[in-house]
PDB file of C-alpha atoms in Angstrom:
ATOM      1  CA  MET L 162      -4.583 -11.999  78.086  1.00 63.00           C
ATOM      2  CA  GLY L 163      -5.984  -8.487  78.338  1.00 76.00           C
ATOM      3  CA  ASP L 164      -7.760  -6.161  75.950  1.00 93.00           C
ATOM      4  CA  PRO L 165      -7.669  -7.699  72.437  1.00 96.00           C
ATOM      5  CA  ALA L 166      -6.908  -4.370  70.756  1.00 97.00           C
ATOM      6  CA  THR L 167      -3.903  -3.864  73.058  1.00 97.00           C
ATOM      7  CA  VAL L 168      -2.654  -7.396  72.390  1.00 97.00           C
ATOM      8  CA  ILE L 169      -2.949  -6.854  68.631  1.00 98.00           C
ATOM      9  CA  ASP L 170      -0.983  -3.603  68.845  1.00 97.00           C
ATOM     10  CA  GLN L 171       1.704  -5.341  70.921  1.00 97.00           C
ATOM     11  CA  TYR L 172       2.318  -8.337  68.676  1.00 97.00           C
ATOM     12  CA  ARG L 173       2.281  -6.113  65.605  1.00 98.00           C
ATOM     13  CA  ARG L 174       5.093  -4.095  67.151  1.00 98.00           C
ATOM     14  CA  TYR L 175       6.940  -7.360  67.682  1.00 98.00           C
ATOM     15  CA  VAL L 176       6.495  -8.162  63.996  1.00 97.00           C
ATOM     16  CA  GLN L 177       7.994  -4.788  63.083  1.00 97.00           C
ATOM     17  CA  ASP L 178      10.934  -5.574  65.364  1.00 97.00           C
ATOM     18  CA  GLY L 179      11.415  -8.974  63.740  1.00 97.00           C
ATOM     19  CA  ARG L 180      10.329 -10.905  66.826  1.00 98.00           C
ATOM     20  CA  MET L 181       8.257 -13.345  64.835  1.00 98.00           C
ATOM     21  CA  GLU L 182       8.089 -16.231  67.315  1.00 98.00           C
ATOM     22  CA  ILE L 183       6.573 -14.244  70.177  1.00 98.00           C
ATOM     23  CA  SER L 184       4.222 -12.455  67.786  1.00 98.00           C
ATOM     24  CA  GLU L 185       2.956 -15.795  66.505  1.00 98.00           C
ATOM     25  CA  VAL L 186       2.430 -17.083  70.042  1.00 98.00           C
ATOM     26  CA  MET L 187       0.449 -13.993  71.021  1.00 98.00           C
ATOM     27  CA  ALA L 188      -1.689 -13.967  67.854  1.00 98.00           C
ATOM     28  CA  SER L 189      -2.360 -17.685  68.240  1.00 98.00           C
ATOM     29  CA  GLU L 190      -3.340 -17.399  71.904  1.00 97.00           C
ATOM     30  CA  LEU L 191      -5.624 -14.429  71.239  1.00 98.00           C
ATOM     31  CA  SER L 192      -7.265 -16.281  68.359  1.00 98.00           C
ATOM     32  CA  ASP L 193      -7.841 -19.365  70.520  1.00 98.00           C
ATOM     33  CA  LEU L 194      -9.337 -17.317  73.352  1.00 97.00           C
ATOM     34  CA  LEU L 195     -11.740 -15.480  71.071  1.00 97.00           C
ATOM     35  CA  LEU L 196     -12.682 -18.626  69.168  1.00 97.00           C
ATOM     36  CA  ALA L 197     -13.576 -20.358  72.439  1.00 96.00           C
ATOM     37  CA  LYS L 198     -15.627 -17.472  73.812  1.00 95.00           C
ATOM     38  CA  LYS L 199     -19.391 -17.841  73.546  1.00 94.00           C
ATOM     39  CA  GLY L 200     -21.600 -14.920  72.642  1.00 92.00           C
ATOM     40  CA  LYS L 201     -18.846 -12.692  71.303  1.00 95.00           C
ATOM     41  CA  THR L 202     -19.627  -9.015  70.934  1.00 96.00           C
ATOM     42  CA  LEU L 203     -19.402  -7.315  67.557  1.00 97.00           C
ATOM     43  CA  ALA L 204     -16.046  -5.818  68.543  1.00 97.00           C
ATOM     44  CA  GLU L 205     -14.707  -9.189  69.706  1.00 97.00           C
ATOM     45  CA  GLN L 206     -15.697 -10.828  66.432  1.00 98.00           C
ATOM     46  CA  GLY L 207     -13.811  -8.080  64.619  1.00 98.00           C
ATOM     47  CA  HIS L 208     -10.754  -8.668  66.793  1.00 98.00           C
ATOM     48  CA  LEU L 209     -10.961 -12.389  66.004  1.00 98.00           C
ATOM     49  CA  VAL L 210     -10.896 -11.657  62.281  1.00 98.00           C
ATOM     50  CA  THR L 211      -7.874  -9.374  62.718  1.00 98.00           C
ATOM     51  CA  ALA L 212      -6.006 -11.880  64.896  1.00 98.00           C
ATOM     52  CA  LEU L 213      -6.595 -14.789  62.507  1.00 98.00           C
ATOM     53  CA  ARG L 214      -5.576 -12.708  59.492  1.00 98.00           C
ATOM     54  CA  ASP L 215      -2.388 -11.611  61.237  1.00 98.00           C
ATOM     55  CA  LEU L 216      -1.699 -15.156  62.415  1.00 98.00           C
ATOM     56  CA  ALA L 217      -1.992 -16.564  58.901  1.00 98.00           C
ATOM     57  CA  LYS L 218       0.426 -13.939  57.580  1.00 98.00           C
ATOM     58  CA  ILE L 219       2.917 -14.372  60.414  1.00 98.00           C
ATOM     59  CA  GLN L 220       2.942 -18.132  59.909  1.00 98.00           C
ATOM     60  CA  GLU L 221       3.403 -17.593  56.176  1.00 98.00           C
ATOM     61  CA  MET L 222       6.402 -15.373  56.921  1.00 98.00           C
ATOM     62  CA  ARG L 223       7.782 -18.132  59.136  1.00 98.00           C
ATOM     63  CA  GLU L 224       7.209 -20.652  56.321  1.00 98.00           C
ATOM     64  CA  LYS L 225       4.798 -22.669  58.435  1.00 98.00           C
ATOM     65  CA  TRP L 226       2.554 -23.554  55.534  1.00 98.00           C
ATOM     66  CA  PRO L 227       0.115 -26.058  57.150  1.00 98.00           C
ATOM     67  CA  GLU L 228      -0.439 -23.769  60.129  1.00 98.00           C
ATOM     68  CA  SER L 229      -1.022 -20.745  57.903  1.00 98.00           C
ATOM     69  CA  LYS L 230      -3.411 -22.739  55.758  1.00 98.00           C
ATOM     70  CA  ALA L 231      -5.435 -23.717  58.856  1.00 98.00           C
ATOM     71  CA  ALA L 232      -5.534 -20.144  60.136  1.00 98.00           C
ATOM     72  CA  GLY L 233      -6.696 -18.948  56.718  1.00 98.00           C
ATOM     73  CA  ALA L 234      -9.550 -21.435  56.705  1.00 98.00           C
ATOM     74  CA  MET L 235     -10.692 -20.296  60.162  1.00 98.00           C
ATOM     75  CA  LEU L 236     -10.394 -16.688  59.033  1.00 98.00           C
ATOM     76  CA  GLY L 237     -12.816 -17.326  56.178  1.00 98.00           C
ATOM     77  CA  LYS L 238     -15.517 -18.508  58.583  1.00 98.00           C
ATOM     78  CA  ALA L 239     -14.886 -15.730  61.108  1.00 98.00           C
ATOM     79  CA  ARG L 240     -14.891 -13.021  58.433  1.00 98.00           C
ATOM     80  CA  LYS L 241     -18.194 -14.258  57.001  1.00 97.00           C
ATOM     81  CA  LYS L 242     -19.804 -14.232  60.451  1.00 97.00           C
ATOM     82  CA  TYR L 243     -18.423 -10.765  61.186  1.00 98.00           C
ATOM     83  CA  GLY L 244     -19.819  -9.372  57.945  1.00 97.00           C
ATOM     84  CA  LYS L 245     -23.251 -10.774  58.720  1.00 97.00           C
ATOM     85  CA  LEU L 246     -23.168  -9.296  62.222  1.00 96.00           C
ATOM     86  CA  LEU L 247     -22.278  -5.879  60.856  1.00 97.00           C
ATOM     87  CA  ARG L 248     -25.055  -6.072  58.302  1.00 97.00           C
ATOM     88  CA  SER L 249     -27.621  -7.146  60.921  1.00 96.00           C
ATOM     89  CA  ASN L 250     -26.615  -4.108  62.984  1.00 96.00           C
ATOM     90  CA  GLY L 251     -27.303  -1.753  60.096  1.00 96.00           C
ATOM     91  CA  MET L 252     -23.610  -1.235  59.283  1.00 97.00           C
ATOM     92  CA  GLN L 253     -23.821  -2.045  55.580  1.00 96.00           C
ATOM     93  CA  SER L 254     -20.810   0.017  54.507  1.00 96.00           C
ATOM     94  CA  GLU L 255     -18.583  -1.650  57.112  1.00 97.00           C
ATOM     95  CA  ALA L 256     -19.952  -5.053  56.110  1.00 97.00           C
ATOM     96  CA  ASN L 257     -19.100  -4.420  52.463  1.00 95.00           C
ATOM     97  CA  THR L 258     -15.531  -3.551  53.456  1.00 95.00           C
ATOM     98  CA  VAL L 259     -15.252  -6.806  55.404  1.00 97.00           C
ATOM     99  CA  PHE L 260     -16.620  -8.897  52.545  1.00 95.00           C
ATOM    100  CA  ARG L 261     -14.306  -7.171  50.055  1.00 95.00           C
ATOM    101  CA  ALA L 262     -11.312  -8.076  52.245  1.00 96.00           C
ATOM    102  CA  GLU L 263     -11.872 -11.670  51.166  1.00 97.00           C
ATOM    103  CA  GLY L 264      -9.931 -10.860  48.001  1.00 97.00           C
ATOM    104  CA  ASP L 265      -6.680 -10.128  49.850  1.00 97.00           C
ATOM    105  CA  ASP L 266      -7.255 -13.084  52.168  1.00 98.00           C
ATOM    106  CA  GLU L 267      -7.705 -15.440  49.233  1.00 98.00           C
ATOM    107  CA  VAL L 268      -4.518 -14.151  47.626  1.00 98.00           C
ATOM    108  CA  GLN L 269      -2.677 -14.951  50.857  1.00 98.00           C
ATOM    109  CA  ARG L 270      -4.170 -18.438  51.022  1.00 98.00           C
ATOM    110  CA  GLY L 271      -3.168 -18.989  47.409  1.00 98.00           C
ATOM    111  CA  ARG L 272       0.432 -18.008  48.141  1.00 98.00           C
ATOM    112  CA  VAL L 273       0.616 -20.585  50.896  1.00 98.00           C
ATOM    113  CA  ARG L 274      -0.861 -23.362  48.783  1.00 98.00           C
ATOM    114  CA  ALA L 275       1.568 -22.519  45.989  1.00 98.00           C
ATOM    115  CA  ARG L 276       4.480 -22.820  48.402  1.00 98.00           C
ATOM    116  CA  GLU L 277       3.142 -26.268  49.284  1.00 98.00           C
ATOM    117  CA  GLY L 278       3.215 -27.143  45.592  1.00 98.00           C
ATOM    118  CA  ALA L 279      -0.580 -27.367  45.304  1.00 98.00           C
ATOM    119  CA  LEU L 280      -1.029 -25.459  42.038  1.00 98.00           C
ATOM    120  CA  LYS L 281      -4.683 -26.335  41.447  1.00 97.00           C
ATOM    121  CA  SER L 282      -5.707 -25.235  44.929  1.00 98.00           C
ATOM    122  CA  ALA L 283      -3.658 -22.035  44.670  1.00 98.00           C
ATOM    123  CA  LEU L 284      -5.263 -21.167  41.341  1.00 98.00           C
ATOM    124  CA  SER L 285      -8.703 -21.707  42.871  1.00 98.00           C
ATOM    125  CA  HIS L 286      -7.967 -19.225  45.685  1.00 98.00           C
ATOM    126  CA  TRP L 287      -6.718 -16.611  43.224  1.00 98.00           C
ATOM    127  CA  LYS L 288      -9.739 -17.115  40.984  1.00 98.00           C
ATOM    128  CA  ARG L 289     -11.972 -16.410  43.978  1.00 98.00           C
ATOM    129  CA  ALA L 290      -9.898 -13.321  44.815  1.00 98.00           C
ATOM    130  CA  ARG L 291     -10.399 -11.960  41.289  1.00 97.00           C
ATOM    131  CA  LYS L 292     -14.142 -12.501  41.579  1.00 97.00           C
ATOM    132  CA  VAL L 293     -14.329 -10.557  44.830  1.00 95.00           C
ATOM    133  CA  GLN L 294     -11.867  -7.826  43.802  1.00 95.00           C
ATOM    134  CA  PRO L 295     -11.692  -7.686  39.984  1.00 96.00           C
ATOM    135  CA  GLN L 296      -8.837  -5.145  40.053  1.00 96.00           C
ATOM    136  CA  LEU L 297      -6.624  -6.863  42.635  1.00 97.00           C
ATOM    137  CA  ILE L 298      -3.527  -7.184  40.453  1.00 98.00           C
ATOM    138  CA  GLU L 299      -1.648  -9.638  42.675  1.00 98.00           C
ATOM    139  CA  ALA L 300      -4.419 -12.170  42.052  1.00 98.00           C
ATOM    140  CA  TYR L 301      -3.561 -12.018  38.338  1.00 98.00           C
ATOM    141  CA  TRP L 302       0.225 -12.354  38.358  1.00 98.00           C
ATOM    142  CA  ARG L 303       0.560 -14.903  41.150  1.00 98.00           C
ATOM    143  CA  PRO L 304      -0.772 -17.683  38.852  1.00 98.00           C
ATOM    144  CA  LEU L 305       2.055 -17.149  36.358  1.00 98.00           C
ATOM    145  CA  GLU L 306       4.593 -17.108  39.170  1.00 98.00           C
ATOM    146  CA  ALA L 307       3.153 -20.364  40.515  1.00 98.00           C
ATOM    147  CA  HIS L 308       3.239 -22.043  37.112  1.00 98.00           C
ATOM    148  CA  GLU L 309       6.887 -21.059  36.796  1.00 98.00           C
ATOM    149  CA  GLN L 310       7.865 -22.199  40.283  1.00 97.00           C
ATOM    150  CA  ILE L 311       5.878 -25.433  40.408  1.00 98.00           C
ATOM    151  CA  LYS L 312       5.876 -26.631  36.800  1.00 97.00           C
ATOM    152  CA  SER L 313       8.888 -24.720  35.418  1.00 97.00           C
ATOM    153  CA  THR L 314       6.811 -23.788  32.384  1.00 98.00           C
ATOM    154  CA  LEU L 315       3.987 -21.445  31.402  1.00 98.00           C
ATOM    155  CA  LYS L 316       2.508 -23.760  28.778  1.00 97.00           C
ATOM    156  CA  GLY L 317      -0.747 -24.009  30.743  1.00 95.00           C
ATOM    157  CA  ALA L 318      -0.957 -20.316  31.615  1.00 97.00           C
ATOM    158  CA  ASN L 319      -2.681 -18.915  28.532  1.00 98.00           C
ATOM    159  CA  LYS L 320      -5.882 -17.748  30.245  1.00 97.00           C
ATOM    160  CA  VAL L 321      -4.159 -16.258  33.279  1.00 97.00           C
ATOM    161  CA  GLY L 322      -1.596 -14.572  31.031  1.00 98.00           C
ATOM    162  CA  ILE L 323      -4.338 -12.897  29.002  1.00 98.00           C
ATOM    163  CA  ALA L 324      -6.182 -11.943  32.192  1.00 98.00           C
ATOM    164  CA  LEU L 325      -3.042 -10.293  33.586  1.00 98.00           C
ATOM    165  CA  ALA L 326      -2.560  -8.327  30.366  1.00 98.00           C
ATOM    166  CA  LYS L 327      -6.156  -7.093  30.486  1.00 98.00           C
ATOM    167  CA  VAL L 328      -6.035  -5.922  34.089  1.00 97.00           C
ATOM    168  CA  LEU L 329      -2.700  -4.158  33.580  1.00 97.00           C
ATOM    169  CA  THR L 330      -4.188  -2.131  30.720  1.00 95.00           C
ATOM    170  CA  SER L 331      -7.473  -1.371  32.486  1.00 94.00           C
ATOM    171  CA  VAL L 332      -6.397   0.037  35.863  1.00 93.00           C
ATOM    172  CA  GLY L 333      -3.971   2.745  34.735  1.00 85.00           C
ATOM    173  CA  PRO L 334      -2.518   5.194  34.409  1.00 95.00           C
ATOM    174  CA  VAL L 335       0.899   4.553  35.925  1.00 96.00           C
ATOM    175  CA  ASN L 336       1.726   6.653  38.994  1.00 95.00           C
ATOM    176  CA  ARG L 337       5.098   7.610  40.384  1.00 95.00           C
ATOM    177  CA  VAL L 338       5.574   7.391  44.147  1.00 92.00           C
ATOM    178  CA  GLY L 339       9.021   8.513  45.196  1.00 91.00           C
ATOM    179  CA  GLU L 340      11.428   6.667  42.932  1.00 88.00           C
ATOM    180  CA  SER L 341       9.076   3.775  42.157  1.00 93.00           C
ATOM    181  CA  PHE L 342       6.206   3.342  39.736  1.00 97.00           C
ATOM    182  CA  GLN L 343       2.896   1.673  40.466  1.00 96.00           C
ATOM    183  CA  LEU L 344      -0.678   1.112  39.415  1.00 96.00           C
ATOM    184  CA  GLN L 345      -3.398   2.128  41.851  1.00 94.00           C
ATOM    185  CA  PRO L 346      -6.670   0.267  41.179  1.00 93.00           C
ATOM    186  CA  ASN L 347      -9.876   1.422  42.809  1.00 87.00           C
ATOM    187  CA  ASP L 348     -10.583  -0.320  46.144  1.00 82.00           C
ATOM    188  CA  SER L 349      -7.480  -2.520  45.867  1.00 87.00           C
ATOM    189  CA  GLU L 350      -3.860  -2.529  46.927  1.00 89.00           C
ATOM    190  CA  ALA L 351      -1.397  -0.568  44.820  1.00 93.00           C
ATOM    191  CA  GLN L 352       0.811  -2.716  42.598  1.00 96.00           C
ATOM    192  CA  PRO L 353       4.512  -1.771  42.338  1.00 96.00           C
ATOM    193  CA  LEU L 354       5.715  -2.207  38.768  1.00 97.00           C
ATOM    194  CA  ASN L 355       9.505  -2.403  38.942  1.00 94.00           C
ATOM    195  CA  SER L 356       9.836  -6.067  39.888  1.00 96.00           C
ATOM    196  CA  LEU L 357       6.628  -7.072  38.104  1.00 98.00           C
ATOM    197  CA  LEU L 358       7.900  -5.750  34.783  1.00 98.00           C
ATOM    198  CA  ASN L 359      11.088  -7.747  35.285  1.00 97.00           C
ATOM    199  CA  ASP L 360       9.017 -10.877  35.940  1.00 98.00           C
ATOM    200  CA  ILE L 361       6.915 -10.289  32.842  1.00 98.00           C
ATOM    201  CA  GLY L 362      10.067  -9.868  30.772  1.00 98.00           C
ATOM    202  CA  ARG L 363      11.233 -13.269  31.978  1.00 98.00           C
ATOM    203  CA  TRP L 364       7.837 -14.887  31.390  1.00 98.00           C
ATOM    204  CA  LEU L 365       7.884 -13.655  27.797  1.00 98.00           C
ATOM    205  CA  LYS L 366      11.087 -15.515  26.964  1.00 98.00           C
ATOM    206  CA  PRO L 367      10.434 -18.316  24.444  1.00 97.00           C
ATOM    207  CA  GLU L 368      11.855 -20.983  26.739  1.00 97.00           C
ATOM    208  CA  MET L 369       9.074 -20.305  29.278  1.00 98.00           C
ATOM    209  CA  GLY L 370       6.517 -21.617  26.787  1.00 98.00           C
ATOM    210  CA  LEU L 371       3.806 -19.008  27.346  1.00 98.00           C
ATOM    211  CA  PRO L 372       1.162 -19.557  24.610  1.00 98.00           C
ATOM    212  CA  ALA L 373       1.177 -17.077  21.727  1.00 98.00           C
ATOM    213  CA  LYS L 374      -2.077 -15.244  22.527  1.00 98.00           C
ATOM    214  CA  ALA L 375      -1.053 -14.575  26.104  1.00 98.00           C
ATOM    215  CA  SER L 376       2.471 -13.672  25.036  1.00 98.00           C
ATOM    216  CA  VAL L 377       1.298 -11.083  22.505  1.00 98.00           C
ATOM    217  CA  ALA L 378      -1.198  -9.540  24.941  1.00 98.00           C
ATOM    218  CA  LEU L 379       1.264  -9.442  27.818  1.00 98.00           C
ATOM    219  CA  ASP L 380       4.035  -8.002  25.665  1.00 98.00           C
ATOM    220  CA  SER L 381       1.708  -5.220  24.511  1.00 98.00           C
ATOM    221  CA  ALA L 382       0.680  -4.423  28.086  1.00 98.00           C
ATOM    222  CA  LYS L 383       4.321  -4.363  29.187  1.00 98.00           C
ATOM    223  CA  ARG L 384       5.304  -1.987  26.384  1.00 98.00           C
ATOM    224  CA  GLU L 385       2.470   0.394  27.269  1.00 97.00           C
ATOM    225  CA  LEU L 386       3.453   0.491  30.941  1.00 97.00           C
ATOM    226  CA  GLU L 387       7.075   1.122  30.008  1.00 97.00           C
ATOM    227  CA  ARG L 388       5.981   3.887  27.618  1.00 97.00           C
ATOM    228  CA  GLN L 389       4.108   5.620  30.429  1.00 96.00           C
ATOM    229  CA  ILE L 390       7.091   5.319  32.759  1.00 96.00           C
ATOM    230  CA  VAL L 391       9.327   6.979  30.156  1.00 96.00           C
ATOM    231  CA  SER L 392       6.715   9.725  29.670  1.00 96.00           C
ATOM    232  CA  ILE L 393       6.550  10.401  33.399  1.00 95.00           C
ATOM    233  CA  GLU L 394      10.339  10.549  33.653  1.00 93.00           C
ATOM    234  CA  ALA L 395      10.394  13.003  30.747  1.00 92.00           C
ATOM    235  CA  GLY L 396       7.712  15.164  32.340  1.00 92.00           C
ATOM    236  CA  GLU L 397       5.255  14.465  29.534  1.00 89.00           C
ATOM    237  CA  GLN L 398       2.781  12.632  31.769  1.00 90.00           C
ATOM    238  CA  ALA L 399       1.603  13.529  35.265  1.00 89.00           C
ATOM    239  CA  ALA L 400       3.321  11.533  38.004  1.00 88.00           C
ATOM    240  CA  ASN L 401      -0.084  11.027  39.615  1.00 85.00           C
ATOM    241  CA  ALA L 402      -2.807  11.453  37.022  1.00 70.00           C
ATOM    242  CA  LYS L 403      -5.691  10.902  39.437  1.00 63.00           C
ATOM    243  CA  LEU L 404      -4.373  13.547  41.827  1.00 60.00           C
ATOM    244  CA  GLN L 405      -3.739  15.927  38.953  1.00 60.00           C
ATOM    245  CA  ALA L 406      -7.280  15.445  37.680  1.00 56.00           C
ATOM    246  CA  ALA L 407      -8.627  16.219  41.146  1.00 55.00           C
ATOM    247  CA  ILE L 408      -6.524  19.367  41.327  1.00 55.00           C
ATOM    248  CA  ASP L 409      -7.687  20.440  37.881  1.00 54.00           C
ATOM    249  CA  THR L 410     -11.305  20.264  39.008  1.00 56.00           C
ATOM    250  CA  LEU L 411     -10.489  22.855  41.667  1.00 59.00           C
ATOM    251  CA  GLN L 412      -9.186  25.387  39.158  1.00 55.00           C
ATOM    252  CA  PRO L 413     -11.521  28.371  38.756  1.00 50.00           C
ATOM    253  CA  THR L 414     -13.363  28.470  35.443  1.00 47.00           C
ATOM    254  CA  VAL L 415     -13.539  32.296  35.402  1.00 45.00           C
ATOM    255  CA  ASP L 416     -10.441  34.488  35.581  1.00 47.00           C
ATOM    256  CA  TYR L 417     -10.641  36.633  38.746  1.00 39.00           C
ATOM    257  CA  HIS L 418      -9.324  39.781  37.104  1.00 44.00           C
ATOM    258  CA  GLU L 419     -11.773  39.505  34.199  1.00 46.00           C
ATOM    259  CA  TYR L 420     -14.593  38.983  36.702  1.00 38.00           C
ATOM    260  CA  SER L 421     -13.570  42.022  38.795  1.00 43.00           C
ATOM    261  CA  ARG L 422     -13.471  44.227  35.706  1.00 47.00           C
ATOM    262  CA  GLY L 423     -16.841  42.996  34.540  1.00 44.00           C
TER     263      GLY L 423
END
């Protein structure tokens, strides 16, 4: 099939162009070739992990749930082996990055299981994702979404509701990127807030049945996020507090003119 890196670049371009069928075929064939190869090099094992991860996502986009689930399971084994190989070659930092990627992979596997209607399995994947990446916000709100979609009620979502409220109040402050607002946890994907706040507003409606403790906590978290958004729009809060803090550390502590006169 050619150089794996070239193949990966090609089918990713197809994905961008909306050519999902050919991209799936190419990712699947590359995965099969690398899986069958004995004595893979470190680079080839890395390409296998990338191909399987892409394959699982492409199949999810094509709503091929069983196929995506199978690719995700193979990815878990390949990723674990790749991390061990990196570590054995003295590449501890790279290995840590690979192991941390399990969080995003488990979120993806959970999404697929939820679409299959397997709530318990989906919740298990998201629980694992939170363990690996404690600030991965998607792993906290997906459970409420799944309860709503599968059971049409949030009566059993007390713990996950409280957990979502806690993470939303612990990874701030809110940042503005263009015209959208988001939270940017350390070592995790940024979480856009516009649609999430709308979802939370719906989940807080009495007819959804969210238990009182979770409802109170989530309502408080929502109000705080909305307060920050208003403050940013009014210019009372930095649009990117982390960037502003970094800039502030670069400001000279001694006035140049006072120093030159001294």
